[in-house]
PDB file of C-alpha atoms and ligand atoms in Angstrom:
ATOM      1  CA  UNK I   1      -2.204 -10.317 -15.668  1.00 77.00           C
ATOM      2  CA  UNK I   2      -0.187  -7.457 -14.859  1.00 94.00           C
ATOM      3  CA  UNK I   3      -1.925  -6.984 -10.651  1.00 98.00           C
ATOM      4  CA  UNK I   4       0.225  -5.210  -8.105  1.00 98.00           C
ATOM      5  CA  UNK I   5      -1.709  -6.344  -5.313  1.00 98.00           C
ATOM      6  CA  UNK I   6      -1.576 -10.212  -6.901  1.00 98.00           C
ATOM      7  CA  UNK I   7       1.996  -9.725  -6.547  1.00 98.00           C
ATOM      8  CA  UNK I   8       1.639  -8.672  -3.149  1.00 98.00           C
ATOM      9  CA  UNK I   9      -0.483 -11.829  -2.392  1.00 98.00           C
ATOM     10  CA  UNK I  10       1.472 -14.176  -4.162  1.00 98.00           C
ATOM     11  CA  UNK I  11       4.382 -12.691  -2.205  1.00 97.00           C
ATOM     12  CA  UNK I  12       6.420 -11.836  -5.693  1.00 98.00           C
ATOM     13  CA  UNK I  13       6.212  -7.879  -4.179  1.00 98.00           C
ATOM     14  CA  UNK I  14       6.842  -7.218  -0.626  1.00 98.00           C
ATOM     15  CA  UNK I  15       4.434  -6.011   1.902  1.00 98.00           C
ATOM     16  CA  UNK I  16       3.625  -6.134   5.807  1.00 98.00           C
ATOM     17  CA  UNK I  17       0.932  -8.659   5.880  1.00 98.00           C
ATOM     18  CA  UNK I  18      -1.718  -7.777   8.423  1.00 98.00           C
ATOM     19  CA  UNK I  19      -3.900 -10.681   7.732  1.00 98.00           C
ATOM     20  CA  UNK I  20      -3.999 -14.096   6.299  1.00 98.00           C
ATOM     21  CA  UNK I  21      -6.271 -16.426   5.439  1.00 98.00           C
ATOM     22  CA  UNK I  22      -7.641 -18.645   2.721  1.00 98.00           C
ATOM     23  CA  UNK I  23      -9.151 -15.973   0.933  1.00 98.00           C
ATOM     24  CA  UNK I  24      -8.095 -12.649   2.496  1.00 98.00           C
ATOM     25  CA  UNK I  25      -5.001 -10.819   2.477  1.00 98.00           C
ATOM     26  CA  UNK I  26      -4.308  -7.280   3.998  1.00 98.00           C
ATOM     27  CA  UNK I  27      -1.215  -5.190   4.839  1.00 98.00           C
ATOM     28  CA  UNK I  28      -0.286  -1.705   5.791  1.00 98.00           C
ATOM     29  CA  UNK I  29      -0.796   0.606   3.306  1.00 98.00           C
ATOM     30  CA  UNK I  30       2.544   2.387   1.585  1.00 98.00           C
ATOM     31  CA  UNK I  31       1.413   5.312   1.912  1.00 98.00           C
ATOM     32  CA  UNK I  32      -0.036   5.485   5.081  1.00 98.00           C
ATOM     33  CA  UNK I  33      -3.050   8.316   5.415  1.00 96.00           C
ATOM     34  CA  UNK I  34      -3.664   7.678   9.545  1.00 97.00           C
ATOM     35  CA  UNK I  35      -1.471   5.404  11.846  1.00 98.00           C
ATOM     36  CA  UNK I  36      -3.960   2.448  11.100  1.00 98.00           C
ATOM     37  CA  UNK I  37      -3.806   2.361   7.597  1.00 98.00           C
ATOM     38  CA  UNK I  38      -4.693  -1.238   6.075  1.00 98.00           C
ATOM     39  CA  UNK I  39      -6.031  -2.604   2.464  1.00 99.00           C
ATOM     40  CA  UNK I  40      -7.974  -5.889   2.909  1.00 98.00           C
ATOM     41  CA  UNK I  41      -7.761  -7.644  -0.670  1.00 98.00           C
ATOM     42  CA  UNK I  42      -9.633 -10.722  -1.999  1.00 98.00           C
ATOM     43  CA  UNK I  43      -6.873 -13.200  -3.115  1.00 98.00           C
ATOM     44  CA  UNK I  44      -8.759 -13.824  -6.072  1.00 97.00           C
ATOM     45  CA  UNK I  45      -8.063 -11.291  -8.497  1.00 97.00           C
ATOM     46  CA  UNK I  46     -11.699  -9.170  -8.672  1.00 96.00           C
ATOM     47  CA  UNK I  47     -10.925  -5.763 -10.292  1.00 97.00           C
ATOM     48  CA  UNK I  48     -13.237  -3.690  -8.536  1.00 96.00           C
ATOM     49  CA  UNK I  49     -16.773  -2.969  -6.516  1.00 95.00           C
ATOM     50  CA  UNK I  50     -18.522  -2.403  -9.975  1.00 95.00           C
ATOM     51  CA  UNK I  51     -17.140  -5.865 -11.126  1.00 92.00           C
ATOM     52  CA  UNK I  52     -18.915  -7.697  -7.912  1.00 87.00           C
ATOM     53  CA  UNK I  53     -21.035 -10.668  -9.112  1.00 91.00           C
ATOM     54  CA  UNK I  54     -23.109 -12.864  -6.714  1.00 92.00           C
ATOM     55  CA  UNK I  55     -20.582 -15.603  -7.387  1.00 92.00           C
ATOM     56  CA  UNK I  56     -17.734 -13.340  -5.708  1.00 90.00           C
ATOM     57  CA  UNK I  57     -20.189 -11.860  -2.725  1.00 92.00           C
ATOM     58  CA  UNK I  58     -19.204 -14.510   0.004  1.00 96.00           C
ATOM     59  CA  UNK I  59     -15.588 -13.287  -0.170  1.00 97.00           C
ATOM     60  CA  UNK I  60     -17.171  -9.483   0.643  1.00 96.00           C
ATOM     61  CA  UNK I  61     -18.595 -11.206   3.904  1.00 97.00           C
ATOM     62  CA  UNK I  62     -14.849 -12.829   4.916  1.00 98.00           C
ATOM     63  CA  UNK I  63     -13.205  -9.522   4.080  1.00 98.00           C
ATOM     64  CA  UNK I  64     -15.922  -7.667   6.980  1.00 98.00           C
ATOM     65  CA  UNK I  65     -15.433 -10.685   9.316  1.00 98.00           C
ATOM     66  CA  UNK I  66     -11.420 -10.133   9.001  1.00 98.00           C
ATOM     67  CA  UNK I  67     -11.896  -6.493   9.298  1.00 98.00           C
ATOM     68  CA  UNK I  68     -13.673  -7.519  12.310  1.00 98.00           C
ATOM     69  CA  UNK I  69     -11.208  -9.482  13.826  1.00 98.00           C
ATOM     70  CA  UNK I  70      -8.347  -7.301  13.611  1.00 98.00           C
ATOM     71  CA  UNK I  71     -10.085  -3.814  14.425  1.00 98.00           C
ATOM     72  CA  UNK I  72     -11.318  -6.141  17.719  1.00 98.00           C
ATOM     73  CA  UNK I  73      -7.782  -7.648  18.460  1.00 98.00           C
ATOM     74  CA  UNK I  74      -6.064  -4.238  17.969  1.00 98.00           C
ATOM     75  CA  UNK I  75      -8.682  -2.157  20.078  1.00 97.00           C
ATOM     76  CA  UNK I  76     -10.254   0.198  17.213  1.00 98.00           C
ATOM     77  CA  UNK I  77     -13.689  -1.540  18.023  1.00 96.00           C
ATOM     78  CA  UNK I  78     -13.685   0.457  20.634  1.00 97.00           C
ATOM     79  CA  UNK I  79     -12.340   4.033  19.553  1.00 97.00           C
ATOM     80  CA  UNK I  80     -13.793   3.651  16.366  1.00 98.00           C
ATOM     81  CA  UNK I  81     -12.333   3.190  12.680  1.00 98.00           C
ATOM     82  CA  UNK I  82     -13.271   3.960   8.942  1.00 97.00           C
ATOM     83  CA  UNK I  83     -13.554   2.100   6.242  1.00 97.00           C
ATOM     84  CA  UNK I  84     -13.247   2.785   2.249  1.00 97.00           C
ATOM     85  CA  UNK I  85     -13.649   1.302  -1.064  1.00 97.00           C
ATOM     86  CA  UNK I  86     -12.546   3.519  -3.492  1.00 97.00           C
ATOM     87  CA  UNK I  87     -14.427   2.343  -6.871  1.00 98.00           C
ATOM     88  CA  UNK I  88     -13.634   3.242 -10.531  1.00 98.00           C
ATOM     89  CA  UNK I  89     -13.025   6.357 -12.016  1.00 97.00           C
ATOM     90  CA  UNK I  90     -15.036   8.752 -10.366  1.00 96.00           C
ATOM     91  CA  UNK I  91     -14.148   7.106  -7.070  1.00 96.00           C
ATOM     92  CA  UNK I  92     -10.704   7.841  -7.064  1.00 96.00           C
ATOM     93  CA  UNK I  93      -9.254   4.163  -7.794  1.00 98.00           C
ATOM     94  CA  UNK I  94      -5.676   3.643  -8.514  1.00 98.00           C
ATOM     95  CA  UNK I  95      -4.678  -0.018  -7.747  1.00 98.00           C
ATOM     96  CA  UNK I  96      -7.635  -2.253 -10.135  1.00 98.00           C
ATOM     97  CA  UNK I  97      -7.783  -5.044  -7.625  1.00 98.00           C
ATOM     98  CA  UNK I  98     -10.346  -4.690  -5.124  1.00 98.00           C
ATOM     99  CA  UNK I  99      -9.738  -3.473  -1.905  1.00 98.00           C
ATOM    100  CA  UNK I 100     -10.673  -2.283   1.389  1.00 98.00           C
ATOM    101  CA  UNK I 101      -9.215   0.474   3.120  1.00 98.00           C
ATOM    102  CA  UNK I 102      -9.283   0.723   7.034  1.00 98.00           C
ATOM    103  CA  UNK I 103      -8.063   3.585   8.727  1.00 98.00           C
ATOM    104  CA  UNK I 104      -7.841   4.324  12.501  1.00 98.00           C
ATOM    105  CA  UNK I 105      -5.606   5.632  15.055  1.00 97.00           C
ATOM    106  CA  UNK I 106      -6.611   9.143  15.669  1.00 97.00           C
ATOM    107  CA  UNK I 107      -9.701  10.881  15.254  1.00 96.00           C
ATOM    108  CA  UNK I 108     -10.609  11.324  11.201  1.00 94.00           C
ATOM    109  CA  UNK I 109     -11.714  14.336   9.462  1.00 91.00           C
ATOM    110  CA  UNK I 110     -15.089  14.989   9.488  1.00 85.00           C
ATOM    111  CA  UNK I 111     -17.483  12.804   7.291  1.00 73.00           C
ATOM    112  CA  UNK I 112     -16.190  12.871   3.657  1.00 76.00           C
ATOM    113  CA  UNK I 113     -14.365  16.462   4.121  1.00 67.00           C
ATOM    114  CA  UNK I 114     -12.634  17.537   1.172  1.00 65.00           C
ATOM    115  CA  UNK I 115     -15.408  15.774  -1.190  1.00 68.00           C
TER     116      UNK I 115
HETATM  117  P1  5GP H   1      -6.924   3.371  -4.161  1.00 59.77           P
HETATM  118  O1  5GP H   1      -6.550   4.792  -4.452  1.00 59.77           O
HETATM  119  O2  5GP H   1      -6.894   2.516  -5.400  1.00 59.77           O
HETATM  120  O3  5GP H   1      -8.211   3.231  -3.390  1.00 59.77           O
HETATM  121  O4  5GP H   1      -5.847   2.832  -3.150  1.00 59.77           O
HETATM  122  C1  5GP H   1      -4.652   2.240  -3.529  1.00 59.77           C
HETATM  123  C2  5GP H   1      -3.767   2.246  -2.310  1.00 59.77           C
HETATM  124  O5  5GP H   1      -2.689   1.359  -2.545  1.00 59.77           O
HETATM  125  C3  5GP H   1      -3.178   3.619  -2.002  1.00 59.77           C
HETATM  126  O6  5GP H   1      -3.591   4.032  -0.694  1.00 59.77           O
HETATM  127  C4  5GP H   1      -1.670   3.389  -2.103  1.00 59.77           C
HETATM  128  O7  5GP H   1      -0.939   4.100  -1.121  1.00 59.77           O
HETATM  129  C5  5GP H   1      -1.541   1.889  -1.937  1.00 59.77           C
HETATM  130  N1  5GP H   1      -0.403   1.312  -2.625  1.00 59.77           N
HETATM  131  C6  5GP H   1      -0.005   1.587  -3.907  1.00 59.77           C
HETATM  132  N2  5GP H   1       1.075   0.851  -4.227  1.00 59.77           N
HETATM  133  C7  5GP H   1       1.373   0.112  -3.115  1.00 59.77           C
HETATM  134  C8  5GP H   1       2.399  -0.838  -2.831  1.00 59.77           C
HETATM  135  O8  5GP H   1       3.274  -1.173  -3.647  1.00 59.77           O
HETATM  136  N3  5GP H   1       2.396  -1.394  -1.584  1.00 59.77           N
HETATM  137  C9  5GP H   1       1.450  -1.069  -0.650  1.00 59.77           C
HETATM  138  N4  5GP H   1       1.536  -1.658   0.540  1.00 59.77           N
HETATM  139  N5  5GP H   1       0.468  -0.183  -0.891  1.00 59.77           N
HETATM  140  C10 5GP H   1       0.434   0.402  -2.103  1.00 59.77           C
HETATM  141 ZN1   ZN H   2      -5.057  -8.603  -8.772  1.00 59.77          ZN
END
């Protein structure tokens, strides 16, 4: 399968990793849209939100408890942070393997400005 962000995983692309664990992966976005600007990824290839099954739901919960740990250890628990998952067609996906965005580092736009 043809996966940018399986490459990035499997290390065959490079990124700057974030976050590592058995089954979570995140790095700084390329193009970064605040000065916090991370995608959390399953390493299991799951295409998207809409292709979520109950089989592939515990890996949502390690994703949240890694977005946890590094908004805690880098002090955005405290100012505050956003989180996205773009999903699909009408959500404005471009990369089809599931991911988590997490921005922070300034104050964000109002709540989904520019809809
Ligand atoms: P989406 O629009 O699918 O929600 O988000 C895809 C994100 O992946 C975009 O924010 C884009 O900047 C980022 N991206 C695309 N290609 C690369 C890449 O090669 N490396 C990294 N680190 N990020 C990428
Ligand atoms: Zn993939």
């Amino acid at each position: 399968m043809d996966c940018l962000f399986c490459k990035i995983i499997e290390g065959k692309i490079a990124s700057s990793k974030v976050y590592d664990d058995k089954n979570v992966f995140a790095f700084k976005d390329i193009s970064p849209q605040a000065p916090i600007h991370y995608l959390f990824v399953p390493k299991n290839h799951i295409s998207s939100l809409a292709q979520f099954t109950d089989d592939t739901m515990p890996v949502m919960e390690e994703i949240f408890a890694a977005i946890r740990n590094v908004t805690k250890q880098e002090g955005h628990d405290k100012s505050g942070f956003r989180i996205a998952i773009n999903t699909g067609q009408h959500g404005c996906q471009t990369v089809h393997h599931l991911h988590v965005h997490l921005l922070a580092g300034k104050q964000l736009g109002g709540n989904f400005s520019g809809l």
